[in-house]
PDB file of C-alpha atoms in Angstrom:
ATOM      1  CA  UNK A 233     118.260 104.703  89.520  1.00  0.00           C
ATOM      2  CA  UNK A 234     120.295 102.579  86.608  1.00  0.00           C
ATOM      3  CA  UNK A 235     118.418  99.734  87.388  1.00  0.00           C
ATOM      4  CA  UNK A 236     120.486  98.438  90.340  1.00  0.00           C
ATOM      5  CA  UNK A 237     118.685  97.676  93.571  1.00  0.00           C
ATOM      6  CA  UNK A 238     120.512  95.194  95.400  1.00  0.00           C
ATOM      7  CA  UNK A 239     123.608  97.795  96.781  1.00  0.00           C
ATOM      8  CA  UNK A 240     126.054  95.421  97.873  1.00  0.00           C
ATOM      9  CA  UNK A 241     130.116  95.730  96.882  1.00  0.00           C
ATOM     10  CA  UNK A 242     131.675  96.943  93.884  1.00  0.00           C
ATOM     11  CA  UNK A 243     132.437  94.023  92.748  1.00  0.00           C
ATOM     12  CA  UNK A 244     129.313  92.508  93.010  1.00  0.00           C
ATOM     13  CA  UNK A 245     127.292  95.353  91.347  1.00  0.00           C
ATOM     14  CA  UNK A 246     129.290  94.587  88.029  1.00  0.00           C
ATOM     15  CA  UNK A 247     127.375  90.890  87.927  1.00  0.00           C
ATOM     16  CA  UNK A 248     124.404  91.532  89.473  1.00  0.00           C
ATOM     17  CA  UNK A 249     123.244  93.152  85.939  1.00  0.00           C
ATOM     18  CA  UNK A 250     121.330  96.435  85.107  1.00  0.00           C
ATOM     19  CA  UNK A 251     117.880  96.651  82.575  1.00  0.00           C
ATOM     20  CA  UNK A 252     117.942  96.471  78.640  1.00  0.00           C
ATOM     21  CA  UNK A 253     119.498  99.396  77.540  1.00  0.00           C
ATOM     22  CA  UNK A 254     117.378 101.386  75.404  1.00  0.00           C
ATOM     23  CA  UNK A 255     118.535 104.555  72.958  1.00  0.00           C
ATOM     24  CA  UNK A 256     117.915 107.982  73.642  1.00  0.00           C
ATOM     25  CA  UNK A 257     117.505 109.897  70.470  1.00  0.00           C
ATOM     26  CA  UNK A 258     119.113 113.547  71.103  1.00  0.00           C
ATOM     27  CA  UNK A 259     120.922 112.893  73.903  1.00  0.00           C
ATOM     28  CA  UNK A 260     119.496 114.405  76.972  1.00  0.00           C
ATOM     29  CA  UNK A 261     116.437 115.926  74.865  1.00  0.00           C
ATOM     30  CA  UNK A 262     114.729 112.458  75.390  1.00  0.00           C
ATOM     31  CA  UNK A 263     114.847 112.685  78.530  1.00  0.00           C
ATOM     32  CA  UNK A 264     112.289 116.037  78.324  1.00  0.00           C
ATOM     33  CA  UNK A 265     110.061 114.280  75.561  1.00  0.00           C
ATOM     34  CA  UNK A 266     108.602 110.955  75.609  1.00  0.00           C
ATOM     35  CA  UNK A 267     107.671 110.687  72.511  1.00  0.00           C
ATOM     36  CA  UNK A 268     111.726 110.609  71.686  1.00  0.00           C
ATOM     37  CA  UNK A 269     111.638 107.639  73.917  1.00  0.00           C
ATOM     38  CA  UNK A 270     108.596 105.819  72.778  1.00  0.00           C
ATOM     39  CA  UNK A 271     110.078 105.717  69.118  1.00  0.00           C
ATOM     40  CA  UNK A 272     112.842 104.117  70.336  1.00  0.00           C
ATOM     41  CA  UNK A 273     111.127 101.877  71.927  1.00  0.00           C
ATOM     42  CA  UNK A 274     109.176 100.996  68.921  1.00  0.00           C
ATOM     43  CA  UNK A 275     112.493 100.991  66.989  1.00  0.00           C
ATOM     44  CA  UNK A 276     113.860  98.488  68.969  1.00  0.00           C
ATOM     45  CA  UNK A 277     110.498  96.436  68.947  1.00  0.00           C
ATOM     46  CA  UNK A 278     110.985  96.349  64.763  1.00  0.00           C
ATOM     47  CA  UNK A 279     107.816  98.967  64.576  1.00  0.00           C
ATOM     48  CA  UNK A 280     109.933 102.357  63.436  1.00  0.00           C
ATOM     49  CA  UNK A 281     107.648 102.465  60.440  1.00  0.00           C
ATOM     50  CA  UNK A 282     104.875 103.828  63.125  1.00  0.00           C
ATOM     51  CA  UNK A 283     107.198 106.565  64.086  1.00  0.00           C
ATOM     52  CA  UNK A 284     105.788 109.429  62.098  1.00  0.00           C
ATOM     53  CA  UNK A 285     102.306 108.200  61.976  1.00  0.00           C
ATOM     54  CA  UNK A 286     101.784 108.109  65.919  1.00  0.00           C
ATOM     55  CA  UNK A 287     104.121 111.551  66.279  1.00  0.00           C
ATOM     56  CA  UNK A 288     103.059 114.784  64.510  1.00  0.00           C
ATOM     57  CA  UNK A 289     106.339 116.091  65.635  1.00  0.00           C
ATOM     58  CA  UNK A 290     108.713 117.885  62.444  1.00  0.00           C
ATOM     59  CA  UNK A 291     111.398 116.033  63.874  1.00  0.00           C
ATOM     60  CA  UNK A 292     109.526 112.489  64.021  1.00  0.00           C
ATOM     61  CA  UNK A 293     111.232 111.596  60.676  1.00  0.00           C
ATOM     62  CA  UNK A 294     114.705 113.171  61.470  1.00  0.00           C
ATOM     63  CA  UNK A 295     114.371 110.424  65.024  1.00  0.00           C
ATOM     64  CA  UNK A 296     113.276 107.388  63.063  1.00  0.00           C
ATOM     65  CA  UNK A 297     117.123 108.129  60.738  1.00  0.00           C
ATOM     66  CA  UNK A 298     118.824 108.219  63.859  1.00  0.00           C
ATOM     67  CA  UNK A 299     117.340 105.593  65.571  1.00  0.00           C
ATOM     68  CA  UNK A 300     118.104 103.430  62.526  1.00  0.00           C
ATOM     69  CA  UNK A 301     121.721 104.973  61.883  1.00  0.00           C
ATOM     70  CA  UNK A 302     122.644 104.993  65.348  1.00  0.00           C
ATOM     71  CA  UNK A 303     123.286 108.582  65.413  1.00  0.00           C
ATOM     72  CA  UNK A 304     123.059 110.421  68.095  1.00  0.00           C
ATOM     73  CA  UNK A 305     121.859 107.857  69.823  1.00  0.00           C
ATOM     74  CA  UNK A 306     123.606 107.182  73.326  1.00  0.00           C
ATOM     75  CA  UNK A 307     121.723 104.191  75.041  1.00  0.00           C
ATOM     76  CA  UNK A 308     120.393 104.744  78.615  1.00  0.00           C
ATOM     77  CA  UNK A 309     119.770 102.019  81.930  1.00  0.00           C
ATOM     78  CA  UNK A 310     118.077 104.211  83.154  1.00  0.00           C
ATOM     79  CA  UNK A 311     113.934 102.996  84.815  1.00  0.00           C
ATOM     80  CA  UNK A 312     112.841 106.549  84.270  1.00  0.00           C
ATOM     81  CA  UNK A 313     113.252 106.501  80.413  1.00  0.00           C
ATOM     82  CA  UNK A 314     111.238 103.106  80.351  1.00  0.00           C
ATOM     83  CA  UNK A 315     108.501 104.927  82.391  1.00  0.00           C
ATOM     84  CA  UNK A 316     108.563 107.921  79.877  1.00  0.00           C
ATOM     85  CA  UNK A 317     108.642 105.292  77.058  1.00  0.00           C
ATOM     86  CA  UNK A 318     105.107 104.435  78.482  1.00  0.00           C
ATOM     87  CA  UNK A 319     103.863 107.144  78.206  1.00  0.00           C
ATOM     88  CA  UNK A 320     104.719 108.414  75.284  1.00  0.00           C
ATOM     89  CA  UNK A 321     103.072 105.213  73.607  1.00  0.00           C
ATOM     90  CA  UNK A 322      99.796 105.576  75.717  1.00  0.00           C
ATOM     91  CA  UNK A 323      99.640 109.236  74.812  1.00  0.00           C
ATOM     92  CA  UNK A 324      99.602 110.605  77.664  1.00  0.00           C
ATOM     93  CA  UNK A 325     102.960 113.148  77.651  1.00  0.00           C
ATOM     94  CA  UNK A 326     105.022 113.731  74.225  1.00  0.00           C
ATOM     95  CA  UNK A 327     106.822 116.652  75.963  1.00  0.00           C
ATOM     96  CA  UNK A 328     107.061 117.146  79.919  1.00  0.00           C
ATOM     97  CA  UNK A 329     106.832 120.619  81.509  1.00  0.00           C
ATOM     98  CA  UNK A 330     108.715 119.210  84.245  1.00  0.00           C
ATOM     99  CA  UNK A 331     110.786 116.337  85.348  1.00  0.00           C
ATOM    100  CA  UNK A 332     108.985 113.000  86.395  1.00  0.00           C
ATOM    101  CA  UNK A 333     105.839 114.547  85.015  1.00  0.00           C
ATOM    102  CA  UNK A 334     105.475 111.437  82.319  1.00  0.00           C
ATOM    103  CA  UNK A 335     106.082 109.008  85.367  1.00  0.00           C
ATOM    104  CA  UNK A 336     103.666 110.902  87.735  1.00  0.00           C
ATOM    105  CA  UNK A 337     100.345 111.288  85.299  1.00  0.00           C
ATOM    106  CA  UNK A 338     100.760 107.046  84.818  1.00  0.00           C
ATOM    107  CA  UNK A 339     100.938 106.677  88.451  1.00  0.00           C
ATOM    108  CA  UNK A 340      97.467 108.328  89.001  1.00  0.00           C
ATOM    109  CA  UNK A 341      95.951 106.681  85.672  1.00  0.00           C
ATOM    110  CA  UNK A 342      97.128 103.136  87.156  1.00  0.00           C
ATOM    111  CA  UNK A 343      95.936 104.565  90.715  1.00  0.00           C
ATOM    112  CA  UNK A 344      92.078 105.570  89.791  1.00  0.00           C
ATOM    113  CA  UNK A 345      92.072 102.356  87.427  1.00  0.00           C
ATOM    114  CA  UNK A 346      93.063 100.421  90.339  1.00  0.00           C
ATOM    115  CA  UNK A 347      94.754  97.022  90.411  1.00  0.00           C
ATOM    116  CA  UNK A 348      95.318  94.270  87.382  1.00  0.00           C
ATOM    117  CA  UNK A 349      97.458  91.306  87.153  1.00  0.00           C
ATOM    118  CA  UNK A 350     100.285  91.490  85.440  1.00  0.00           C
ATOM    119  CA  UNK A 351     101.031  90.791  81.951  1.00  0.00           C
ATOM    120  CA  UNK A 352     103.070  87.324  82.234  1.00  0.00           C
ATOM    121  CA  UNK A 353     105.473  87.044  79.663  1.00  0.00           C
ATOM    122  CA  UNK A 354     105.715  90.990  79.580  1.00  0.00           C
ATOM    123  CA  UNK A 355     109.577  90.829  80.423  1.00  0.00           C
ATOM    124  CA  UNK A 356     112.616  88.431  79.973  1.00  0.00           C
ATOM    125  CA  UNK A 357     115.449  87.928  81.847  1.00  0.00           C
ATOM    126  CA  UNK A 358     118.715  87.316  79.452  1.00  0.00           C
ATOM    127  CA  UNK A 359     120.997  86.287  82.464  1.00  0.00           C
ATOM    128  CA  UNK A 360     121.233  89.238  85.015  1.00  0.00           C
ATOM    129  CA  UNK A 361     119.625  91.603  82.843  1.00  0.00           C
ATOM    130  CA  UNK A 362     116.085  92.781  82.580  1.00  0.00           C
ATOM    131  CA  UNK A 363     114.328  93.002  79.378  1.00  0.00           C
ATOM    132  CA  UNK A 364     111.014  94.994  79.449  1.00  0.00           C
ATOM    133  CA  UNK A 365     110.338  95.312  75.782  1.00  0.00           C
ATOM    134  CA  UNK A 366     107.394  92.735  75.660  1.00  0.00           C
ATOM    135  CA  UNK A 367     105.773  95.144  78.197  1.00  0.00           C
ATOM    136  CA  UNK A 368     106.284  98.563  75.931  1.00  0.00           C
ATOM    137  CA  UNK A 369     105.116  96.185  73.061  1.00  0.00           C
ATOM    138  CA  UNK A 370     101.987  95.546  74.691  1.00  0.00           C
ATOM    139  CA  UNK A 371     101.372  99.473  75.700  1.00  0.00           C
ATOM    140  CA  UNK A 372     101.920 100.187  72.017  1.00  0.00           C
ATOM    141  CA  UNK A 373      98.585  98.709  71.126  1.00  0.00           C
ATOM    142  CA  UNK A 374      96.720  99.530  74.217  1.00  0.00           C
ATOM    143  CA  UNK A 375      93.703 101.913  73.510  1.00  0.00           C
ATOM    144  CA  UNK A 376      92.844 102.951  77.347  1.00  0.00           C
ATOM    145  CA  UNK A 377      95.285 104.930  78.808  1.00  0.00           C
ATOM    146  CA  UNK A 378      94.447 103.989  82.447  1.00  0.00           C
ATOM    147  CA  UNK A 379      94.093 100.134  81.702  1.00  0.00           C
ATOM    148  CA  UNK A 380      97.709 100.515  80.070  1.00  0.00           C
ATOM    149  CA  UNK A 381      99.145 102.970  82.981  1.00  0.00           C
ATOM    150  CA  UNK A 382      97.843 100.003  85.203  1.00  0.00           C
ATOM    151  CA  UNK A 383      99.312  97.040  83.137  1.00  0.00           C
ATOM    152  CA  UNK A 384     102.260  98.929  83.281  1.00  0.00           C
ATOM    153  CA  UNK A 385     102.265  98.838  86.842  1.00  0.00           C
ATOM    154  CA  UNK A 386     102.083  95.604  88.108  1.00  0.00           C
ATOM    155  CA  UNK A 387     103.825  94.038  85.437  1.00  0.00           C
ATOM    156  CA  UNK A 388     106.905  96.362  86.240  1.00  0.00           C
ATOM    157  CA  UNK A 389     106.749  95.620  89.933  1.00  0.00           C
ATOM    158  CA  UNK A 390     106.350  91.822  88.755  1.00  0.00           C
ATOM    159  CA  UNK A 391     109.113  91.789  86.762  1.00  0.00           C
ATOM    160  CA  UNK A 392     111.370  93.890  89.191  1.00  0.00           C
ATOM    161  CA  UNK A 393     110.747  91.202  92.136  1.00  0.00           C
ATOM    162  CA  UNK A 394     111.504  88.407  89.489  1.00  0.00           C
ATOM    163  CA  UNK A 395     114.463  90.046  88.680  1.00  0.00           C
ATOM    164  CA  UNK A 396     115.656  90.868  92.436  1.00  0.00           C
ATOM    165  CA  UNK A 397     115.040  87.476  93.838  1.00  0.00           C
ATOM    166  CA  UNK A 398     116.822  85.994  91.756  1.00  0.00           C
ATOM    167  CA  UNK A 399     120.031  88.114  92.017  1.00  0.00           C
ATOM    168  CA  UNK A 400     119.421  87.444  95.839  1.00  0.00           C
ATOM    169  CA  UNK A 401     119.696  84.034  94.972  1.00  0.00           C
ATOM    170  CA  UNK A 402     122.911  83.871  92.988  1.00  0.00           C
ATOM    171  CA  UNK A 403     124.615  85.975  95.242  1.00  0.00           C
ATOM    172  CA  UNK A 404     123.333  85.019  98.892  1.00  0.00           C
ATOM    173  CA  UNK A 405     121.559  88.188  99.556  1.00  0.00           C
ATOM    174  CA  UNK A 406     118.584  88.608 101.578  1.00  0.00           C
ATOM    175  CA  UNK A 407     118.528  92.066 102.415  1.00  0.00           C
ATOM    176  CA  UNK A 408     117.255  94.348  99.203  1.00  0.00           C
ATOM    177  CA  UNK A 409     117.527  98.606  99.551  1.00  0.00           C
ATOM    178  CA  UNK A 410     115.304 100.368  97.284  1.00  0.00           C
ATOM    179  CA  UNK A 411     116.236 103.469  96.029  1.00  0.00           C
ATOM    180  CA  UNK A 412     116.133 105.709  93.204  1.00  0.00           C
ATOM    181  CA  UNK A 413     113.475 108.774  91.528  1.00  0.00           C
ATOM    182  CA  UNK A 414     111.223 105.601  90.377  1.00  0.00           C
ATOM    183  CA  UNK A 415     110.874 104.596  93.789  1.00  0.00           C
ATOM    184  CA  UNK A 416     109.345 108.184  95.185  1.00  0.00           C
ATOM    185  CA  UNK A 417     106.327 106.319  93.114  1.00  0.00           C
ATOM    186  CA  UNK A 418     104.233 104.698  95.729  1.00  0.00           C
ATOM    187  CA  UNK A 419     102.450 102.245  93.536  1.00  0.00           C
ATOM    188  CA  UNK A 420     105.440 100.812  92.299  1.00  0.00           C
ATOM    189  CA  UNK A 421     107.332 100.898  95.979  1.00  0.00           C
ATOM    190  CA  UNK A 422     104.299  99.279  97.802  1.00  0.00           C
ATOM    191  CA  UNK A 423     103.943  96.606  95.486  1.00  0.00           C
ATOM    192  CA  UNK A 424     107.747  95.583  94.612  1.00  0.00           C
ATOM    193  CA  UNK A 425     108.144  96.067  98.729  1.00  0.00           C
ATOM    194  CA  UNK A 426     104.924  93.360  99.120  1.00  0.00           C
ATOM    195  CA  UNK A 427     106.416  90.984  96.059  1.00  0.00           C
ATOM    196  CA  UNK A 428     109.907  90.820  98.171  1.00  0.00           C
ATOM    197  CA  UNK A 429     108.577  90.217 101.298  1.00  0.00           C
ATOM    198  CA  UNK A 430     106.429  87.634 100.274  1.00  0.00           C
ATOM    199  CA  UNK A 431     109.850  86.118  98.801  1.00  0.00           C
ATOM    200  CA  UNK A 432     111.837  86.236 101.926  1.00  0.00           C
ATOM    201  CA  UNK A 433     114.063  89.115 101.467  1.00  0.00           C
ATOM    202  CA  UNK A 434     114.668  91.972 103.955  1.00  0.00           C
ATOM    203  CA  UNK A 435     113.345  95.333 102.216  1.00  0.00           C
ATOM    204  CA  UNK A 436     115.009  98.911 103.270  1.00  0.00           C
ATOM    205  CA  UNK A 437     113.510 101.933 102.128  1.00  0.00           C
ATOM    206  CA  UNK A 438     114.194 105.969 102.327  1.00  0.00           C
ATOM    207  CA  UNK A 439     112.584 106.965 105.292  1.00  0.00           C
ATOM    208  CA  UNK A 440     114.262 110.351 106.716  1.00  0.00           C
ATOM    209  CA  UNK A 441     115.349 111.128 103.299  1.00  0.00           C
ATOM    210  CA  UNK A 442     114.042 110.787 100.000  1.00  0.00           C
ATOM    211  CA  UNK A 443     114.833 107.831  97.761  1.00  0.00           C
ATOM    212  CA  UNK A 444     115.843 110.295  94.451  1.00  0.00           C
ATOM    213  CA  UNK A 445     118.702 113.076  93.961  1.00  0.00           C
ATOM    214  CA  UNK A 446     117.521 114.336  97.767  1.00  0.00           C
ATOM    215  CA  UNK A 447     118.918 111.514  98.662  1.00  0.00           C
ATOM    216  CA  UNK A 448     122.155 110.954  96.806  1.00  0.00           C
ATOM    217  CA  UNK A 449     123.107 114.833  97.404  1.00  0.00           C
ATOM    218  CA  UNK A 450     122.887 113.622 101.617  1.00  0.00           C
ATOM    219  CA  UNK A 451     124.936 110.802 100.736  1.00  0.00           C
ATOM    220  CA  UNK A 452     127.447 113.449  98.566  1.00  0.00           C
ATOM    221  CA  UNK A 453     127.932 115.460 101.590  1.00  0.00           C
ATOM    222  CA  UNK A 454     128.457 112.697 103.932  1.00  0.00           C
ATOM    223  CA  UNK A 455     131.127 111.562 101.851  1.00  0.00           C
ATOM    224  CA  UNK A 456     132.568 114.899 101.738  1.00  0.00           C
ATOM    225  CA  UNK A 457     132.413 115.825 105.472  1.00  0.00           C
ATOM    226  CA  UNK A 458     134.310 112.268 105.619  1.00  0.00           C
ATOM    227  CA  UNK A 459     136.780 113.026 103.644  1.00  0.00           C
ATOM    228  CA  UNK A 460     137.161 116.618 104.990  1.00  0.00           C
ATOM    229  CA  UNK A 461     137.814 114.902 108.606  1.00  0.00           C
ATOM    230  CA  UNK A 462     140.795 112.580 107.267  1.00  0.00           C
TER     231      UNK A 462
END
């Protein structure tokens, strides 16, 4: 998931926006480590000097020079590198064994902690696009994992309805799909589901398939056995 969950036309996809892009130092490495993610998250939130004291990591300093140089550096929309952003900074997962494994441990902190209201000005929306960096700025100072993991949570599914609704609005949409790896998360799903109802909208979910790369390779093969028949 880019951060697009209203699917509508082509054209429409270009306006409807996408989140803040954020940097991932290494390339494709940052998606594996958190801690990669959670410095640049701190670099963009004007804290870079805490790089090497909160990361014990030889290349800590080497990530903090290419944050700051650019280097490196390609910059991601991706919700998955915002989740493993959040976890690096709450300490939970500097380097994953496996994918989603950064995403999965703060679901079941924010799970057993159980349900908080949302941080309120924890995101901004400049126009169509979603800014979560007062939410990662928050995490940065939080002490208790769980209490972060569930701030996290419902501020996230806050902000994602905010966001949603009011594409819906500019563009006379009322029915929303949800879809994506972040969305095989049922915290997140249930609540972003309840915040859209509540609005008005029409919510579709993955049902017979999954939401994530299950999903698109289905959609891949329908395409192709399409094709294949013309």
């Amino acid at each position: 998931w880019g951060g697009e969950l209203l699917r509508v036309d082509a054209a429409d996809c270009a306006r409807i926006g996408h989140l803040r892009p954020i940097a991932l130092p290494g390339g494709d490495r940052a998606a594996r480590e958190p801690w990669r993610m959670a410095a640049a998250a701190l670099h963009d939130l004007g804290r870079a000097d805490e790089i090497e004291r909160r990361f014990s990591h030889d290349a800590a300093g080497a990530v903090r020079t290419m944050l700051a140089r650019g280097l490196r550096c390609p910059r991601t929309t991706s919700m998955g590198r915002w989740f493993d952003a959040a976890a690096g900074l709450l300490g939970l997962k500097e380097v994953m064994r496996f994918e989603g494994q950064a995403a999965m441990l703060l679901e079941g902190l924010a799970t057993a902690y159980g349900p908080v209201p949302p941080m309120p000005d924890g995101w901004r929306l400049d126009g169509a696009t979603l800014d979560l960096l007062p939410l990662v700025g928050r995490l940065a100072d939080e002490r208790d994992a769980g209490a972060g993991a569930a701030l996290f949570h419902c501020t996230l599914s806050a902000a994602l309805a905010d966001w949603v609704v009011a594409a819906a609005s500019r563009h006379d949409i009322r029915d929303v799909v949800l879809s994506g790896g972040c969305f095989m998360n049922r915290l997140l799903a249930a609540d972003v589901e309840s915040r859209l109802l509540s609005a008005g909208l029409r919510v579709c979910e993955a049902c017979e398939l999954p939401p994530n790369d299950g999903g698109i390779a289905a959609g891949q093969a329908w395409v192709a056995l399409l094709g294949a028949r013309r």
